[in-house]
Amino acid sequence: MDLFFGRRYTFHFGYNVFLWGFSIKKILLISPLPPPSGGIATWTKILLDNGLPPGYSASLVDTSFLGTRKAFDKATFSMMELRRNWNILRQLIAMIRAENPHIIHLNCSLSPNGVFRDLICSMISKQFRCKLIVHYRGNVPDFPSKGVKTIAYWALLLLAKMANINLVLNQPSLAFFSSRTDHNSEILPNFIEDRIYNLIATGSDEKN
């Protein structure tokens, strides 16, 4: 899997999202790494393992969980979570100052608690005048629960309005943002790992 940043933000699965008309060199990801394994963490690991084309670089602010928390466990208020979020924000500021990235790519898990941290990350990005892409990893209309407009809901809308581009997984999510913000939103479905194609080609019924 290759990821090319230039006049287009191109994932080599057939999806193109137009960006700005200048050459991009440095990309800063705000995203978790395994463990625990999960959709966003696996995406991040594959991208970093494969790297970017020559002349392009990616760096990471790791938002991985601390302790024994699993990928789909609900976040709870604790000193460990406070320390984790503080470390993420501190690392983001340090990385921006050290790397001076052209684009910050924030992976948003659509967590009712995590969206507030994501919003602060977006504010920090804008303070340093970095272009911001927010990648929403779920069905946005279901956030935080269908038909309920909580503080987290309004935080999500503010996050979307602060982003230069919002990347969503499906048409309902695109319609959600298109009807509520005037910012650019594009569909970018999750990719399928190469090993799945290999399993299909060999007729394997392995399940994971």
Coordinates of N, CA and C in Angstrom, one line a residue:
M1 N 0.8 -1.2 0.0 CA 0.0 0.0 0.0 C 0.9 1.2 0.0
D2 N 0.6 2.1 -0.9 CA 1.4 3.4 -1.0 C 0.4 4.5 -0.7
L3 N 0.9 5.6 -0.2 CA 0.1 6.8 0.1 C 0.9 8.0 -0.5
F4 N 0.3 8.7 -1.4 CA 1.1 9.8 -2.1 C 0.4 11.1 -1.8
F5 N 1.2 12.0 -1.3 CA 0.6 13.4 -1.0 C 1.3 14.3 -2.0
G6 N 0.5 15.1 -2.7 CA 1.0 16.1 -3.6 C -0.2 16.9 -4.0
R7 N -0.5 17.0 -5.3 CA -1.6 17.7 -5.8 C -2.9 16.9 -5.4
R8 N -2.7 15.6 -5.2 CA -3.8 14.8 -4.7 C -3.4 14.0 -3.5
Y9 N -4.4 13.7 -2.7 CA -4.2 12.8 -1.5 C -4.7 11.5 -2.0
T10 N -3.8 10.6 -2.3 CA -4.1 9.4 -3.1 C -3.8 8.1 -2.3
F11 N -4.8 7.3 -2.0 CA -4.7 6.0 -1.5 C -4.7 5.1 -2.7
H12 N -3.8 4.1 -2.8 CA -3.8 3.3 -4.0 C -4.8 2.1 -3.9
F13 N -6.1 2.5 -3.5 CA -7.2 1.6 -3.6 C -8.2 2.1 -4.6
G14 N -7.9 3.2 -5.4 CA -8.8 3.7 -6.3 C -9.5 5.0 -5.8
Y15 N -9.1 5.5 -4.7 CA -9.8 6.7 -4.1 C -8.9 7.9 -4.1
N16 N -9.4 9.0 -4.6 CA -8.6 10.2 -4.7 C -9.3 11.3 -4.0
V17 N -8.7 12.1 -3.2 CA -9.2 13.3 -2.5 C -8.4 14.4 -2.9
F18 N -8.9 15.4 -3.5 CA -8.1 16.6 -3.9 C -7.7 17.4 -2.7
L19 N -6.5 17.9 -2.8 CA -6.0 18.8 -1.7 C -5.6 20.1 -2.4
W20 N -4.5 20.7 -1.8 CA -4.1 22.0 -2.3 C -3.1 21.9 -3.4
G21 N -2.9 22.9 -4.2 CA -2.1 22.9 -5.4 C -0.6 23.1 -5.1
F22 N -0.1 22.4 -4.1 CA 1.4 22.5 -3.9 C 1.9 21.2 -3.4
S23 N 3.2 21.0 -3.5 CA 3.8 19.7 -3.2 C 3.8 19.5 -1.7
I24 N 3.4 18.4 -1.2 CA 3.4 18.1 0.2 C 4.6 17.2 0.6
K25 N 5.3 17.5 1.7 CA 6.5 16.8 2.1 C 6.3 16.0 3.4
K26 N 5.8 16.7 4.4 CA 5.7 16.1 5.8 C 4.3 16.0 6.2
I27 N 3.9 14.8 6.7 CA 2.6 14.5 7.2 C 2.7 14.0 8.6
L28 N 2.0 14.6 9.5 CA 1.9 14.1 10.9 C 0.6 13.4 11.2
L29 N 0.7 12.1 11.6 CA -0.5 11.4 11.9 C -0.7 11.4 13.4
I30 N -2.0 11.6 13.7 CA -2.5 11.4 15.1 C -3.3 10.2 15.1
S31 N -2.7 9.1 15.6 CA -3.4 7.8 15.4 C -2.7 6.8 16.3
P32 N -3.5 5.7 16.7 CA -2.9 4.7 17.5 C -2.1 3.6 16.8
L33 N -1.2 2.9 17.5 CA -0.6 1.7 17.0 C -1.0 0.5 17.9
P34 N -0.9 -0.7 17.3 CA -1.1 -1.9 18.2 C 0.0 -2.0 19.2
P35 N -0.2 -2.6 20.3 CA -1.5 -3.2 20.7 C -2.4 -2.2 21.4
P36 N -3.7 -2.5 21.5 CA -4.4 -3.6 21.0 C -4.6 -3.4 19.5
S37 N -4.8 -4.5 18.8 CA -5.1 -4.5 17.3 C -6.5 -4.0 17.1
G38 N -6.7 -3.3 16.1 CA -8.0 -2.7 15.7 C -7.9 -2.1 14.4
G39 N -9.1 -1.6 13.9 CA -9.1 -1.0 12.6 C -8.2 0.2 12.4
I40 N -8.2 1.2 13.2 CA -7.4 2.3 13.1 C -5.9 2.0 13.3
A41 N -5.7 1.2 14.4 CA -4.3 0.8 14.7 C -3.7 0.0 13.6
T42 N -4.4 -0.9 13.0 CA -3.9 -1.7 11.9 C -3.6 -0.8 10.7
W43 N -4.5 0.1 10.4 CA -4.3 1.1 9.3 C -3.0 1.8 9.5
T44 N -2.8 2.3 10.7 CA -1.6 3.1 11.0 C -0.3 2.2 10.8
K45 N -0.4 1.0 11.3 CA 0.8 0.1 11.2 C 1.2 -0.2 9.8
I46 N 0.1 -0.5 9.0 CA 0.4 -0.8 7.6 C 1.0 0.4 6.9
L47 N 0.5 1.6 7.1 CA 1.0 2.7 6.4 C 2.4 3.0 6.8
L48 N 2.8 2.9 8.1 CA 4.1 3.2 8.5 C 5.1 2.1 8.1
D49 N 4.6 0.8 8.1 CA 5.5 -0.3 7.7 C 5.8 -0.2 6.2
N50 N 4.9 0.3 5.4 CA 5.1 0.4 3.9 C 5.8 1.7 3.6
G51 N 5.6 2.7 4.4 CA 6.3 4.0 4.1 C 5.6 4.7 3.0
L52 N 6.2 5.9 2.7 CA 5.7 6.8 1.7 C 6.8 6.8 0.5
P53 N 6.4 7.3 -0.6 CA 7.3 7.4 -1.7 C 8.5 8.3 -1.4
P54 N 9.6 8.2 -2.1 CA 10.8 9.0 -1.8 C 10.5 10.5 -1.9
G55 N 11.0 11.2 -0.9 CA 10.7 12.6 -0.9 C 9.6 13.0 0.0
Y56 N 8.9 12.0 0.6 CA 7.8 12.2 1.5 C 8.0 11.5 2.8
S57 N 7.5 12.1 3.9 CA 7.8 11.5 5.2 C 6.5 11.6 6.0
A58 N 6.4 10.6 6.9 CA 5.3 10.5 7.9 C 5.8 10.4 9.3
S59 N 5.3 11.1 10.2 CA 5.6 11.0 11.6 C 4.3 10.7 12.4
L60 N 4.5 10.3 13.6 CA 3.3 9.9 14.4 C 3.2 10.4 15.8
V61 N 2.0 10.9 16.1 CA 1.7 11.1 17.5 C 0.8 9.9 17.9
D62 N 1.4 9.0 18.7 CA 0.7 7.7 19.1 C -0.3 7.9 20.1
T63 N -1.6 7.6 19.8 CA -2.7 7.7 20.7 C -3.1 6.4 21.3
S64 N -2.2 5.4 21.3 CA -2.5 4.1 21.9 C -3.0 4.1 23.3
F65 N -3.8 3.1 23.7 CA -4.3 3.0 25.0 C -3.1 2.6 26.0
L66 N -3.3 3.0 27.2 CA -2.4 2.6 28.3 C -3.0 1.4 29.1
G67 N -2.2 0.6 29.7 CA -2.7 -0.4 30.6 C -3.3 -1.6 29.8
T68 N -4.4 -2.2 30.3 CA -5.0 -3.4 29.7 C -6.3 -3.1 28.9
R69 N -6.6 -1.8 28.6 CA -7.8 -1.5 27.9 C -7.8 -2.0 26.5
K70 N -8.9 -2.6 26.1 CA -9.0 -3.2 24.8 C -9.5 -2.2 23.8
A71 N -9.5 -2.6 22.5 CA -9.8 -1.6 21.4 C -11.2 -1.1 21.5
F72 N -12.2 -1.9 21.9 CA -13.6 -1.5 21.9 C -14.1 -1.3 23.3
D73 N -13.2 -1.2 24.3 CA -13.7 -0.9 25.7 C -14.0 0.5 25.8
K74 N -15.1 0.8 26.5 CA -15.5 2.2 26.7 C -14.6 2.9 27.6
A75 N -14.2 4.2 27.3 CA -13.3 5.0 28.1 C -14.0 5.4 29.4
T76 N -13.2 5.3 30.5 CA -13.7 5.7 31.8 C -12.8 6.8 32.3
F77 N -13.4 7.6 33.2 CA -12.6 8.7 33.8 C -11.6 8.1 34.8
S78 N -10.3 8.3 34.6 CA -9.3 7.7 35.5 C -8.1 8.6 35.3
M79 N -7.2 8.4 36.3 CA -5.9 9.1 36.2 C -5.1 8.6 35.0
M80 N -5.2 7.3 34.7 CA -4.5 6.8 33.6 C -4.9 7.5 32.3
E81 N -6.3 7.6 32.1 CA -6.8 8.3 30.9 C -6.4 9.7 30.8
L82 N -6.4 10.4 32.0 CA -5.9 11.8 32.0 C -4.5 11.9 31.6
R83 N -3.7 11.0 32.1 CA -2.2 11.0 31.8 C -2.0 10.7 30.3
R84 N -2.8 9.8 29.8 CA -2.7 9.4 28.4 C -3.1 10.6 27.5
N85 N -4.1 11.3 27.8 CA -4.6 12.5 27.0 C -3.6 13.6 27.1
W86 N -3.1 13.8 28.3 CA -2.1 14.9 28.5 C -0.8 14.6 27.7
N87 N -0.4 13.3 27.7 CA 0.8 12.9 26.9 C 0.6 13.1 25.4
I88 N -0.6 12.8 24.9 CA -0.9 13.0 23.5 C -0.8 14.5 23.1
L89 N -1.4 15.3 23.9 CA -1.4 16.8 23.6 C 0.0 17.3 23.7
R90 N 0.8 16.9 24.7 CA 2.1 17.4 24.8 C 3.0 16.9 23.7
Q91 N 2.8 15.6 23.3 CA 3.6 15.1 22.2 C 3.2 15.8 20.8
L92 N 1.9 16.1 20.7 CA 1.5 16.8 19.4 C 2.2 18.1 19.3
I93 N 2.3 18.9 20.4 CA 3.0 20.2 20.3 C 4.4 20.0 20.0
A94 N 5.1 19.1 20.7 CA 6.5 18.8 20.5 C 6.8 18.4 19.0
M95 N 5.9 17.5 18.5 CA 6.1 17.0 17.1 C 5.9 18.1 16.1
I96 N 4.9 19.0 16.3 CA 4.7 20.1 15.4 C 5.9 21.0 15.4
R97 N 6.4 21.3 16.5 CA 7.6 22.2 16.6 C 8.8 21.6 16.0
A98 N 9.0 20.2 16.2 CA 10.2 19.6 15.6 C 10.1 19.3 14.1
E99 N 8.9 18.9 13.7 CA 8.7 18.5 12.3 C 8.2 19.5 11.3
N100 N 7.5 20.5 11.9 CA 6.8 21.6 11.0 C 6.1 20.9 9.9
P101 N 5.1 20.1 10.2 CA 4.4 19.3 9.1 C 3.5 20.2 8.3
H102 N 3.3 19.8 7.0 CA 2.4 20.5 6.1 C 1.0 20.2 6.4
I103 N 0.8 18.9 6.7 CA -0.6 18.4 7.0 C -0.6 17.6 8.3
I104 N -1.7 17.7 9.0 CA -1.9 16.8 10.2 C -3.1 16.0 9.8
H105 N -3.0 14.7 9.9 CA -4.0 13.7 9.7 C -4.5 13.1 11.0
L106 N -5.7 13.5 11.4 CA -6.2 13.1 12.7 C -7.2 12.0 12.5
N107 N -7.0 10.8 13.0 CA -8.0 9.7 13.0 C -8.9 9.8 14.2
C108 N -10.2 10.0 13.9 CA -11.2 10.2 15.0 C -12.0 8.9 15.1
S109 N -12.0 8.3 16.3 CA -12.7 7.0 16.5 C -14.1 7.2 16.8
L110 N -14.6 8.5 16.9 CA -16.0 8.8 17.2 C -16.3 8.3 18.6
S111 N -15.4 8.5 19.5 CA -15.7 8.2 20.9 C -16.3 9.5 21.6
P112 N -17.4 9.3 22.3 CA -18.0 10.5 23.0 C -17.1 11.2 23.9
N113 N -16.1 10.5 24.5 CA -15.1 11.2 25.3 C -13.9 11.7 24.5
G114 N -13.4 10.8 23.6 CA -12.3 11.1 22.8 C -12.4 12.3 21.9
V115 N -13.7 12.6 21.5 CA -13.9 13.7 20.6 C -13.5 15.0 21.2
F116 N -13.5 15.2 22.5 CA -13.0 16.4 23.1 C -11.5 16.6 23.0
R117 N -10.8 15.5 23.1 CA -9.4 15.5 22.9 C -9.1 15.8 21.4
D118 N -9.8 15.2 20.5 CA -9.6 15.4 19.1 C -9.9 16.9 18.8
L119 N -10.8 17.5 19.5 CA -11.1 18.9 19.2 C -10.0 19.8 19.7
I120 N -9.4 19.4 20.9 CA -8.2 20.2 21.3 C -7.1 20.0 20.4
C121 N -6.9 18.8 19.9 CA -5.8 18.6 18.9 C -6.0 19.5 17.7
S122 N -7.2 19.6 17.2 CA -7.5 20.4 16.0 C -7.2 21.9 16.4
M123 N -7.5 22.3 17.6 CA -7.2 23.7 18.0 C -5.7 24.0 18.0
I124 N -5.0 23.0 18.5 CA -3.5 23.1 18.5 C -3.0 23.2 17.1
S125 N -3.5 22.3 16.2 CA -3.1 22.3 14.8 C -3.3 23.7 14.1
K126 N -4.5 24.3 14.4 CA -4.8 25.6 13.8 C -4.0 26.7 14.4
Q127 N -3.6 26.6 15.7 CA -2.8 27.6 16.3 C -1.4 27.6 15.6
F128 N -0.9 26.4 15.2 CA 0.3 26.4 14.5 C 0.2 26.5 12.9
R129 N -1.1 26.8 12.5 CA -1.4 27.0 11.1 C -1.1 25.8 10.2
C130 N -1.4 24.7 10.7 CA -1.2 23.4 9.9 C -2.5 23.1 9.2
K131 N -2.4 22.6 8.0 CA -3.6 22.1 7.4 C -4.1 20.8 8.1
L132 N -5.4 20.6 8.2 CA -5.9 19.5 9.1 C -6.9 18.7 8.3
I133 N -6.6 17.4 8.3 CA -7.5 16.4 7.7 C -8.0 15.6 8.9
V134 N -9.4 15.4 9.0 CA -9.9 14.6 10.1 C -10.6 13.4 9.4
H135 N -10.2 12.2 9.8 CA -10.7 11.0 9.2 C -11.6 10.3 10.3
Y136 N -12.8 10.2 10.0 CA -13.8 9.7 10.9 C -14.0 8.2 10.7
R137 N -13.7 7.3 11.7 CA -13.7 5.9 11.6 C -14.9 5.3 12.2
G138 N -16.1 5.6 11.5 CA -17.3 5.0 12.0 C -18.5 5.7 11.2
N139 N -19.7 5.3 11.6 CA -20.9 5.9 10.9 C -21.3 7.1 11.7
V140 N -21.0 8.3 11.1 CA -21.1 9.6 11.8 C -22.5 9.8 12.3
P141 N -23.6 9.5 11.6 CA -24.9 9.8 12.1 C -25.3 9.1 13.4
D142 N -24.6 8.0 13.7 CA -24.8 7.3 14.9 C -24.2 8.0 16.2
F143 N -23.4 9.0 16.0 CA -22.7 9.6 17.1 C -23.5 10.7 17.7
P144 N -23.4 10.8 19.1 CA -23.0 9.8 20.0 C -24.0 8.7 20.2
S145 N -25.3 9.1 20.0 CA -26.4 8.1 19.9 C -27.5 8.7 19.0
K146 N -28.1 7.9 18.2 CA -29.0 8.4 17.2 C -30.1 9.4 17.8
G147 N -30.2 10.6 17.2 CA -31.2 11.5 17.6 C -30.9 12.3 18.9
V148 N -29.8 12.1 19.5 CA -29.4 12.8 20.8 C -28.3 13.8 20.5
K149 N -28.6 15.1 20.8 CA -27.6 16.1 20.6 C -27.0 16.5 22.0
T150 N -26.0 15.8 22.3 CA -25.2 16.1 23.5 C -24.1 17.1 23.3
I151 N -23.4 17.4 24.4 CA -22.2 18.3 24.2 C -21.2 17.6 23.2
A152 N -21.1 16.3 23.3 CA -20.1 15.6 22.4 C -20.6 15.8 20.9
Y153 N -21.9 15.9 20.7 CA -22.4 16.1 19.3 C -21.9 17.5 18.8
W154 N -22.1 18.5 19.6 CA -21.7 19.8 19.2 C -20.2 19.9 19.1
A155 N -19.4 19.2 19.9 CA -18.0 19.2 19.8 C -17.6 18.6 18.5
L156 N -18.3 17.5 18.0 CA -18.0 16.9 16.7 C -18.2 17.8 15.6
L157 N -19.3 18.6 15.6 CA -19.6 19.6 14.6 C -18.5 20.6 14.5
L158 N -18.1 21.1 15.7 CA -17.0 22.1 15.7 C -15.7 21.6 15.1
L159 N -15.4 20.3 15.5 CA -14.2 19.6 14.9 C -14.3 19.6 13.4
A160 N -15.5 19.2 12.9 CA -15.7 19.1 11.4 C -15.5 20.5 10.7
K161 N -15.9 21.5 11.4 CA -15.8 22.9 10.8 C -14.4 23.4 10.9
M162 N -13.6 22.9 11.8 CA -12.2 23.4 11.9 C -11.3 22.6 10.9
A163 N -11.7 21.5 10.4 CA -10.9 20.7 9.5 C -10.9 21.3 8.1
N164 N -9.8 21.2 7.4 CA -9.8 21.6 6.0 C -10.5 20.6 5.1
I165 N -10.4 19.3 5.5 CA -11.1 18.2 4.8 C -11.5 17.2 5.8
N166 N -12.8 16.8 5.7 CA -13.3 15.7 6.5 C -13.4 14.4 5.6
L167 N -12.8 13.3 6.1 CA -12.9 12.1 5.4 C -13.8 11.1 6.1
V168 N -14.8 10.6 5.4 CA -15.8 9.7 6.0 C -15.8 8.4 5.3
L169 N -16.5 7.4 5.9 CA -16.5 6.0 5.4 C -17.6 5.7 4.4
N170 N -18.7 6.5 4.5 CA -19.9 6.1 3.8 C -20.8 7.3 3.4
Q171 N -21.8 7.1 2.6 CA -22.7 8.1 2.1 C -23.5 8.8 3.2
P172 N -24.0 8.0 4.2 CA -24.8 8.7 5.3 C -23.9 9.7 6.1
S173 N -22.6 9.3 6.3 CA -21.7 10.2 7.0 C -21.4 11.5 6.2
L174 N -21.3 11.3 4.8 CA -21.1 12.4 4.0 C -22.3 13.4 4.0
A175 N -23.5 12.8 3.9 CA -24.7 13.6 4.0 C -24.9 14.3 5.3
F176 N -24.5 13.7 6.4 CA -24.5 14.3 7.7 C -23.7 15.6 7.7
F177 N -22.5 15.5 7.3 CA -21.6 16.7 7.3 C -22.0 17.7 6.3
S178 N -22.4 17.3 5.1 CA -22.8 18.2 4.0 C -24.0 19.1 4.4
S179 N -24.9 18.5 5.2 CA -26.0 19.3 5.6 C -25.8 20.2 6.9
R180 N -24.6 20.0 7.5 CA -24.4 20.8 8.7 C -23.2 21.7 8.7
T181 N -22.3 21.5 7.7 CA -21.1 22.3 7.6 C -20.9 22.7 6.1
D182 N -20.1 23.8 5.9 CA -19.8 24.2 4.5 C -18.4 23.8 4.2
H183 N -17.8 22.9 4.9 CA -16.4 22.5 4.7 C -16.4 21.3 3.8
N184 N -15.2 21.0 3.2 CA -15.0 19.9 2.2 C -15.1 18.6 3.0
S185 N -16.0 17.7 2.5 CA -16.1 16.4 3.0 C -16.0 15.4 1.8
E186 N -15.3 14.3 2.0 CA -15.2 13.3 1.0 C -15.3 11.9 1.6
I187 N -15.7 10.9 0.7 CA -15.8 9.5 1.2 C -14.5 8.8 0.9
L188 N -14.0 8.2 1.9 CA -12.8 7.3 1.7 C -13.0 6.0 2.5
P189 N -13.6 5.0 1.8 CA -13.9 3.7 2.6 C -12.6 3.1 3.1
N190 N -12.8 2.3 4.1 CA -11.7 1.5 4.6 C -11.1 0.6 3.6
F191 N -9.8 0.5 3.6 CA -9.2 -0.4 2.6 C -9.3 -1.9 3.1
I192 N -9.1 -2.8 2.1 CA -9.0 -4.2 2.4 C -7.6 -4.7 2.4
E193 N -7.1 -5.4 3.4 CA -5.8 -5.8 3.5 C -5.5 -6.8 2.4
D194 N -4.2 -6.8 1.9 CA -3.8 -7.7 0.8 C -4.0 -9.1 1.2
R195 N -3.8 -9.5 2.5 CA -3.9 -10.9 2.8 C -5.4 -11.4 2.6
I196 N -6.4 -10.5 2.6 CA -7.7 -11.0 2.4 C -7.9 -11.4 0.9
Y197 N -7.3 -10.6 0.0 CA -7.3 -10.9 -1.4 C -6.5 -12.3 -1.6
N198 N -5.4 -12.5 -0.9 CA -4.7 -13.7 -1.0 C -5.5 -14.9 -0.5
L199 N -6.3 -14.7 0.5 CA -7.1 -15.8 1.0 C -8.2 -16.2 0.0
I200 N -8.8 -15.1 -0.6 CA -9.8 -15.3 -1.6 C -9.2 -16.1 -2.8
A201 N -8.0 -15.6 -3.2 CA -7.4 -16.2 -4.4 C -7.0 -17.7 -4.2
T202 N -6.7 -18.1 -3.0 CA -6.3 -19.4 -2.7 C -7.5 -20.3 -2.2
G203 N -8.7 -19.6 -2.1 CA -9.8 -20.4 -1.7 C -9.9 -20.7 -0.2
S204 N -9.0 -20.1 0.6 CA -9.0 -20.4 2.0 C -10.2 -19.8 2.7
D205 N -10.7 -20.6 3.7 CA -11.8 -20.1 4.5 C -11.4 -19.7 5.9
E206 N -10.1 -19.3 6.0 CA -9.6 -18.8 7.3 C -10.4 -17.6 7.7
K207 N -10.7 -17.6 9.0 CA -11.4 -16.4 9.6 C -10.6 -15.8 10.7
N208 N -10.8 -14.5 10.8 CA -10.0 -13.8 11.9 C -11.0 -12.9 12.6

